[in-house]
PDB file of C-alpha atoms and ligand atoms in Angstrom:
ATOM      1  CA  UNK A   1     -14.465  -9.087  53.182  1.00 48.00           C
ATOM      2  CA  UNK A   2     -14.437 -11.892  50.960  1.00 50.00           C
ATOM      3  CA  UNK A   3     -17.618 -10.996  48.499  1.00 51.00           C
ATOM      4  CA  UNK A   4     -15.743  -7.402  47.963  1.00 50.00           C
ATOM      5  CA  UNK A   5     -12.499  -9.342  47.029  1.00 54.00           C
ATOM      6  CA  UNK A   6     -13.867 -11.714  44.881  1.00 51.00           C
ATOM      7  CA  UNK A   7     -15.754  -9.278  42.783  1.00 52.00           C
ATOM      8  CA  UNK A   8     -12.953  -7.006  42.504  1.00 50.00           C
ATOM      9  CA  UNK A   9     -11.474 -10.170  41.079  1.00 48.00           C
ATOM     10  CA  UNK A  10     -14.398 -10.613  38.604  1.00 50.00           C
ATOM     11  CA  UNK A  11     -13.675  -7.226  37.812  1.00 48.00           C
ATOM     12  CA  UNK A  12      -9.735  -7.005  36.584  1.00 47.00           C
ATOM     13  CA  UNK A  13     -10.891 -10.227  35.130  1.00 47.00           C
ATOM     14  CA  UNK A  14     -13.361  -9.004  32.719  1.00 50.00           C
ATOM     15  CA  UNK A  15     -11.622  -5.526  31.921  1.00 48.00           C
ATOM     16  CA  UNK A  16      -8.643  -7.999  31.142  1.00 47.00           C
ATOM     17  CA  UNK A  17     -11.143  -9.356  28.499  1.00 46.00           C
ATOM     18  CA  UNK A  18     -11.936  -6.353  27.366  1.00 48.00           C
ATOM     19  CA  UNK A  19      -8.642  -4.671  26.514  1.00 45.00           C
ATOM     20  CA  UNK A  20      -7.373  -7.970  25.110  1.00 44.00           C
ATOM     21  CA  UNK A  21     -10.783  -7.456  22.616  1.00 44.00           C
ATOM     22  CA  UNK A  22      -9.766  -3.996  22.192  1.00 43.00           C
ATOM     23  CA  UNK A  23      -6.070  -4.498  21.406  1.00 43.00           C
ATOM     24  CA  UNK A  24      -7.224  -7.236  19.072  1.00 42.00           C
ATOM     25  CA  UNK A  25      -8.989  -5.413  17.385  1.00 40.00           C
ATOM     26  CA  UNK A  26      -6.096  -2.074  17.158  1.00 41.00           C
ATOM     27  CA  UNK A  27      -4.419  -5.224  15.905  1.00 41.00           C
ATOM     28  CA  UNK A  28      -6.693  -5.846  13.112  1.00 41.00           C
ATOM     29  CA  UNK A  29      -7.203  -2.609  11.954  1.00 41.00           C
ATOM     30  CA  UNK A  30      -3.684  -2.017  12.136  1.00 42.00           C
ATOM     31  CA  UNK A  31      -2.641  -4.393   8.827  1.00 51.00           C
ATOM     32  CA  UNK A  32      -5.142  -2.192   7.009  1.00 68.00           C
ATOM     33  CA  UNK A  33      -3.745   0.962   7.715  1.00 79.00           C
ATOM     34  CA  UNK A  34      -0.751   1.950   5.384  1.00 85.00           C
ATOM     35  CA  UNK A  35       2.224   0.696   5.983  1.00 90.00           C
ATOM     36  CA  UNK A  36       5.505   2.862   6.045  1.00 92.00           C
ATOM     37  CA  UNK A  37       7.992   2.687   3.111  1.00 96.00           C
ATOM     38  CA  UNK A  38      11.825   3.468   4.112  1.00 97.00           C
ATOM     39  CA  UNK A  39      12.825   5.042   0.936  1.00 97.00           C
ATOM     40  CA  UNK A  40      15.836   6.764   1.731  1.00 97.00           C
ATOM     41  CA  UNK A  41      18.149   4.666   0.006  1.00 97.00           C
ATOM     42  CA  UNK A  42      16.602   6.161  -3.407  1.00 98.00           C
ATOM     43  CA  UNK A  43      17.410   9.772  -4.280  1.00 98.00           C
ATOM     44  CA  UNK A  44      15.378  12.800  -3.216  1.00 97.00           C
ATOM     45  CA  UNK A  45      12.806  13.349  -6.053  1.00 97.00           C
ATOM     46  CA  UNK A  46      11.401  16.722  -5.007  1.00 94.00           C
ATOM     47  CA  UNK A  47       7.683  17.533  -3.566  1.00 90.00           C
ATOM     48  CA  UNK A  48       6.409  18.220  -6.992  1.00 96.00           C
ATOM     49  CA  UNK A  49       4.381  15.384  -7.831  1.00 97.00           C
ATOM     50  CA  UNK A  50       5.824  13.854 -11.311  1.00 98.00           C
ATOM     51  CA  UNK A  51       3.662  12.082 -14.095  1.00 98.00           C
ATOM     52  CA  UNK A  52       6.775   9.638 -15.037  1.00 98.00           C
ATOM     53  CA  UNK A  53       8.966   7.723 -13.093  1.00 98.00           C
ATOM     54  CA  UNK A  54      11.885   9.380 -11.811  1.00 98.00           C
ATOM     55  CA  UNK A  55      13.819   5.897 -10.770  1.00 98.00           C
ATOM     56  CA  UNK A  56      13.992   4.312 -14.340  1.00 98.00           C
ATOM     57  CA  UNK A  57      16.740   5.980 -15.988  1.00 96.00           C
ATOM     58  CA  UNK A  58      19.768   4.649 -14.065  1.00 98.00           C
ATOM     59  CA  UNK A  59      19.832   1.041 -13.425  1.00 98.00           C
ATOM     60  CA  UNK A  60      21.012   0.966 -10.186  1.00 98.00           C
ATOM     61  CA  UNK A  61      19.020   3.488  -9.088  1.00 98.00           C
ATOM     62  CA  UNK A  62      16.156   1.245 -10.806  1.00 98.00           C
ATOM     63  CA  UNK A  63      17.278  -1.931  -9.114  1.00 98.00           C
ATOM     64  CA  UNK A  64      16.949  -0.615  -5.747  1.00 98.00           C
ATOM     65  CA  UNK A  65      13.552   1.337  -6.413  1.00 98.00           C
ATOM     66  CA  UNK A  66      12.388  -2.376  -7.519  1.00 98.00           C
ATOM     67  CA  UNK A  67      13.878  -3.957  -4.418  1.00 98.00           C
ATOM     68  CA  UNK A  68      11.847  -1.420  -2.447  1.00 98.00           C
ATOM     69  CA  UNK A  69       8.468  -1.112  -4.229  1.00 98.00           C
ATOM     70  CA  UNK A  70       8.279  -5.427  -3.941  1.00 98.00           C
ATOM     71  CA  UNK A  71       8.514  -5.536  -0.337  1.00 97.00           C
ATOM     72  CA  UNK A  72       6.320  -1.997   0.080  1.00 98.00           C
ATOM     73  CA  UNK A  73       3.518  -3.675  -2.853  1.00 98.00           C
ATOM     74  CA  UNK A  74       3.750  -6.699  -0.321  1.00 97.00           C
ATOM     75  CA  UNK A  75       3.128  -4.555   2.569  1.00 96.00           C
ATOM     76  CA  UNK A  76      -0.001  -1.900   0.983  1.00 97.00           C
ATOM     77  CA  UNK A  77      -1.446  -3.224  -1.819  1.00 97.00           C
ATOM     78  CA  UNK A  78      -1.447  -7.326  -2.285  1.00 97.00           C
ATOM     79  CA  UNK A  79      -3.628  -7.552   0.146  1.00 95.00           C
ATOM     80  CA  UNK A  80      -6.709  -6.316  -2.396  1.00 96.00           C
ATOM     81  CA  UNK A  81      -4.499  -6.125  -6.136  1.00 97.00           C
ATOM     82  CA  UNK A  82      -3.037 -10.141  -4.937  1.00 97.00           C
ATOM     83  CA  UNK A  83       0.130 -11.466  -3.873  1.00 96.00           C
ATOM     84  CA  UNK A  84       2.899 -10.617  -6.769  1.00 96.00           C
ATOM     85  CA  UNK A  85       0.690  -8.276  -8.610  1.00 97.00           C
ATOM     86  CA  UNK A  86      -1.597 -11.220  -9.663  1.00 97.00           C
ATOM     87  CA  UNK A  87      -5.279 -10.143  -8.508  1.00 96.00           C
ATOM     88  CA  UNK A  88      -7.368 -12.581  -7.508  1.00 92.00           C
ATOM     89  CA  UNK A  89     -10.291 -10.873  -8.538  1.00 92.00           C
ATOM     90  CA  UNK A  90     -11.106  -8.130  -5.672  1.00 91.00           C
ATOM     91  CA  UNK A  91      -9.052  -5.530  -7.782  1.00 97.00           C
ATOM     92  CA  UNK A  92      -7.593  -5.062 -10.989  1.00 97.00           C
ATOM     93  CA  UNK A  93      -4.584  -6.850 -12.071  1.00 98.00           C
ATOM     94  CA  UNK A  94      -1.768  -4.424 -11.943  1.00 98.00           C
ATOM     95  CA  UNK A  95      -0.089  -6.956 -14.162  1.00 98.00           C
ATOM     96  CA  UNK A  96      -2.094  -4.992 -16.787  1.00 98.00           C
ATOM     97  CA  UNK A  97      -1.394  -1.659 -16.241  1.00 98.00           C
ATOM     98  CA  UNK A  98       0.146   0.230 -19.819  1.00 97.00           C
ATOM     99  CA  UNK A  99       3.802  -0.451 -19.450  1.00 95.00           C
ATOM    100  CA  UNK A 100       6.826   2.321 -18.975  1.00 95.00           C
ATOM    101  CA  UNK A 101       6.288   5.794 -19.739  1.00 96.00           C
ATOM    102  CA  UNK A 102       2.487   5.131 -21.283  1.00 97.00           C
ATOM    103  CA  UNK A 103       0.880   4.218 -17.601  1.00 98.00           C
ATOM    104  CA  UNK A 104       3.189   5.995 -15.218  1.00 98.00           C
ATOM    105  CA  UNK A 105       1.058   8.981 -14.905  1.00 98.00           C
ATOM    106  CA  UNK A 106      -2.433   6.585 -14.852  1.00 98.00           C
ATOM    107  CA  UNK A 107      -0.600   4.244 -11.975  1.00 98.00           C
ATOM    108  CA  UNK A 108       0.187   7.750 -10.136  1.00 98.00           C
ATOM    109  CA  UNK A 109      -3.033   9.401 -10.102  1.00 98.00           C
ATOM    110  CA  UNK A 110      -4.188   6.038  -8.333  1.00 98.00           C
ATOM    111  CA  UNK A 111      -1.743   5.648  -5.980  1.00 98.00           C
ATOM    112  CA  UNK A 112      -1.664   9.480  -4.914  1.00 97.00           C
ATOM    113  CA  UNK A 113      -5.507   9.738  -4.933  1.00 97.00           C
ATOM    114  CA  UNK A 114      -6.977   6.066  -4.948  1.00 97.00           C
ATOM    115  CA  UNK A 115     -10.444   5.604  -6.054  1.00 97.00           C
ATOM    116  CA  UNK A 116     -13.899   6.411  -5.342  1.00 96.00           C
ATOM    117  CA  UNK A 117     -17.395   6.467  -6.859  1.00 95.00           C
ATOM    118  CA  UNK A 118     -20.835   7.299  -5.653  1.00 96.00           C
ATOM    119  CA  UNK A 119     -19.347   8.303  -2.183  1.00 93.00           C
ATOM    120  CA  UNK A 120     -17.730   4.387  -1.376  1.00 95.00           C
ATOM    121  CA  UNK A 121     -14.175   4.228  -0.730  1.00 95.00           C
ATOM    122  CA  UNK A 122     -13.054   1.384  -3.835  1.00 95.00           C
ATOM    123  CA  UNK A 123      -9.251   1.938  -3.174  1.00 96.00           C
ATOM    124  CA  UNK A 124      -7.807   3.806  -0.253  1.00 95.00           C
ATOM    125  CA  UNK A 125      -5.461   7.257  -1.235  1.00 96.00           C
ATOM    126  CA  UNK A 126      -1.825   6.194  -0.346  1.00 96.00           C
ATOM    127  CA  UNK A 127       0.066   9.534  -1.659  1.00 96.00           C
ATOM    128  CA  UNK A 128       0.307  11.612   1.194  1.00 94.00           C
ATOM    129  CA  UNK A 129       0.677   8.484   3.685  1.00 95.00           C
ATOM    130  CA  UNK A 130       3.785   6.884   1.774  1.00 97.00           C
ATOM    131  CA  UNK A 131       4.713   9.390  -0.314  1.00 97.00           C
ATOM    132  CA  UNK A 132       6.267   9.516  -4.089  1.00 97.00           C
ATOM    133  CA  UNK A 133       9.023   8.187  -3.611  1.00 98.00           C
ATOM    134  CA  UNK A 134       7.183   4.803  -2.464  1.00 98.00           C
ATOM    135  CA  UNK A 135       4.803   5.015  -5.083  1.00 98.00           C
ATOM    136  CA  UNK A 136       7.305   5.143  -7.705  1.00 98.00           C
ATOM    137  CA  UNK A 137       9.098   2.185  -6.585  1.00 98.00           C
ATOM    138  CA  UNK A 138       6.021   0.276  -6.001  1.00 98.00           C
ATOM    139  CA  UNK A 139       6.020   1.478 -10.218  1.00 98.00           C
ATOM    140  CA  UNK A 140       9.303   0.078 -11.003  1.00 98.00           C
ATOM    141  CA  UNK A 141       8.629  -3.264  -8.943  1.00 98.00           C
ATOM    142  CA  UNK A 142       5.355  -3.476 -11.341  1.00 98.00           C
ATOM    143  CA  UNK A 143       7.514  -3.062 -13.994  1.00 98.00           C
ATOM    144  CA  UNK A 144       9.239  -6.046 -13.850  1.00 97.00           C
ATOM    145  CA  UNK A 145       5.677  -8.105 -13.843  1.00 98.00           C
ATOM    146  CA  UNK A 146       3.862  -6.424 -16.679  1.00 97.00           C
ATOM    147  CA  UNK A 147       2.087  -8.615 -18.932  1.00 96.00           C
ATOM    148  CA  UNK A 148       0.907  -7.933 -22.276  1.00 94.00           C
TER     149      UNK A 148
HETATM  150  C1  HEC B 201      -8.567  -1.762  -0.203  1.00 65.72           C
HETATM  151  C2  HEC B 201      -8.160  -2.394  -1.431  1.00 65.72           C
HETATM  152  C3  HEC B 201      -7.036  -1.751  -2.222  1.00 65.72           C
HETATM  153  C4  HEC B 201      -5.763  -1.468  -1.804  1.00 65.72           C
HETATM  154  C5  HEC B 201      -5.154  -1.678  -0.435  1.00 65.72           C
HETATM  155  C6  HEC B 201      -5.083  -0.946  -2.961  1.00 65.72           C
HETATM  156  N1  HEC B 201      -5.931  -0.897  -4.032  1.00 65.72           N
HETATM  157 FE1  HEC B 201      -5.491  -0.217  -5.881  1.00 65.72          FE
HETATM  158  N2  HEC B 201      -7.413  -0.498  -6.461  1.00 65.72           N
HETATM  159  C7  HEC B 201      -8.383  -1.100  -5.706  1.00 65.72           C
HETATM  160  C8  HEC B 201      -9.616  -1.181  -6.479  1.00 65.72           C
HETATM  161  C9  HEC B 201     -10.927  -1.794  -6.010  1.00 65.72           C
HETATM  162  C10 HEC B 201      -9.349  -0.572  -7.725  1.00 65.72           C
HETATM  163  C11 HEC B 201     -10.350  -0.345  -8.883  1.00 65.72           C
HETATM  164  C12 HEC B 201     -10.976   1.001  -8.640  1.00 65.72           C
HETATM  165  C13 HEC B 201     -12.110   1.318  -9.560  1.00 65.72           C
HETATM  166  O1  HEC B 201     -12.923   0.427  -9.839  1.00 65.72           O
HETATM  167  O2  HEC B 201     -12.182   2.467 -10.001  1.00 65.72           O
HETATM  168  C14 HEC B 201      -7.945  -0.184  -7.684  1.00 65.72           C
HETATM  169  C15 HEC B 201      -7.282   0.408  -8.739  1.00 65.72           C
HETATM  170  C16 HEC B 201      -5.923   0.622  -8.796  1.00 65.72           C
HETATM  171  C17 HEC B 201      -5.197   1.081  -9.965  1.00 65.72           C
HETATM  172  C18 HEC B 201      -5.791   1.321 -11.351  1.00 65.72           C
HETATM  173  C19 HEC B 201      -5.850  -0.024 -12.048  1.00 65.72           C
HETATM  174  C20 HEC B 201      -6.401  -0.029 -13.449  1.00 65.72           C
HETATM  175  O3  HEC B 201      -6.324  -1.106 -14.100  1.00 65.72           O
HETATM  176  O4  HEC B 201      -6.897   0.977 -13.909  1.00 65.72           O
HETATM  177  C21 HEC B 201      -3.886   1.174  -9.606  1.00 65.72           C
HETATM  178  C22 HEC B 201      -2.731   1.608 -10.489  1.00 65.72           C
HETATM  179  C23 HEC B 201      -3.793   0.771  -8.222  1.00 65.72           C
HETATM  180  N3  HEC B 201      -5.047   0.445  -7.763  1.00 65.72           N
HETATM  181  C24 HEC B 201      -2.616   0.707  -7.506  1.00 65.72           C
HETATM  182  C25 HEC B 201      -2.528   0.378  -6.158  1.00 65.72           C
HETATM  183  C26 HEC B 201      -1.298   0.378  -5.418  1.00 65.72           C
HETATM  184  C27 HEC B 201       0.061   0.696  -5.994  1.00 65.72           C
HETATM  185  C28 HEC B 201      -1.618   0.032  -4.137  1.00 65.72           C
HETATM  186  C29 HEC B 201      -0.701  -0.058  -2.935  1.00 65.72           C
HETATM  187  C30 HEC B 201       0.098   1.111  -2.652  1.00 65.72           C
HETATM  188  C31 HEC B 201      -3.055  -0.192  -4.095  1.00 65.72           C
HETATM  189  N4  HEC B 201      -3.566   0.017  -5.340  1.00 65.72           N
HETATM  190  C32 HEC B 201      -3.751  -0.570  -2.955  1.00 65.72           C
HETATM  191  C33 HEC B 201      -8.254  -1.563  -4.412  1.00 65.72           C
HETATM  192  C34 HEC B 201      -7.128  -1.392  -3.623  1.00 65.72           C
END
């Protein structure tokens, strides 16, 4: 009675270790995967995807897209482009990127599509996963960073 017990013990002991690898790893994997963006404090922009950004006419509208896209740019894309948009040399500096109307539809066709060359995944597509509306305020946040 008492070898049974003990290696039932052994047992719920090691498959303890073994989910708590498992679930660390879910973990892991988990801050890679993209984040979701609650943009439903910004107005509806339509399913067509757009080659300029929709949020920088109207300055409040503007304001909160920036709000928005800091916190989402903190969320799905410092951890490769750098913490405030400055790259620490894993990715380009979005810091960069043509400013305004000039490198909306460049940023866009990155975000919706991300990159890839020779069959290796450089940057990760993010358009159908957070949708315009995210990207576009992750735009406007960029924005305010530009650099000449
Ligand atoms: C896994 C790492 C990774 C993540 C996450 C990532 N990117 Fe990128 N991104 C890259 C790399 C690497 C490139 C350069 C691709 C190439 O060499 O063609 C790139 C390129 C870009 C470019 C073009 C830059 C240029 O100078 O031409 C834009 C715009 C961009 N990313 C935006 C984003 C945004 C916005 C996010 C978050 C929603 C994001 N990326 C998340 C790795 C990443």
């Amino acid at each position: 009675m008492k070898k049974p017990r003990s290696s039932t013990l052994a047992l719920i002991v090691a498959s303890g270790i073994a989910t708590a690898a498992i679930t660390g790893n879910l973990l892991a994997h988990g801050n890679v995967l993209p984040q979701p963006v609650d943009t439903t404090a910004l107005p509806a922009i339509g399913d067509a995807w757009l080659t300029k950004n929709p949020f920088r006419a109207d300055p409040k509208v503007y304001a909160a897209a920036q709000k928005i896209g800091e916190s989402a740019y903190g969320q799905n894309c410092a951890r490769c482009h750098g913490l405030e948009a400055i790259s620490g040399g894993i990715a380009p500096d979005l810091r960069y990127l043509d400013a305004g109307e000039a490198g909306d539809e460049w940023f866009m066709d990155r975000f919706q599509h991300g990159a890839a060359r020779d069959g290796k995944v450089y940057m990760p597509p993010m358009g159908d996963i957070l949708g315009q509306k995210a990207g576009w305020a992750i735009r406007s946040w960029l924005d305010s960073k530009h650099q000449e």
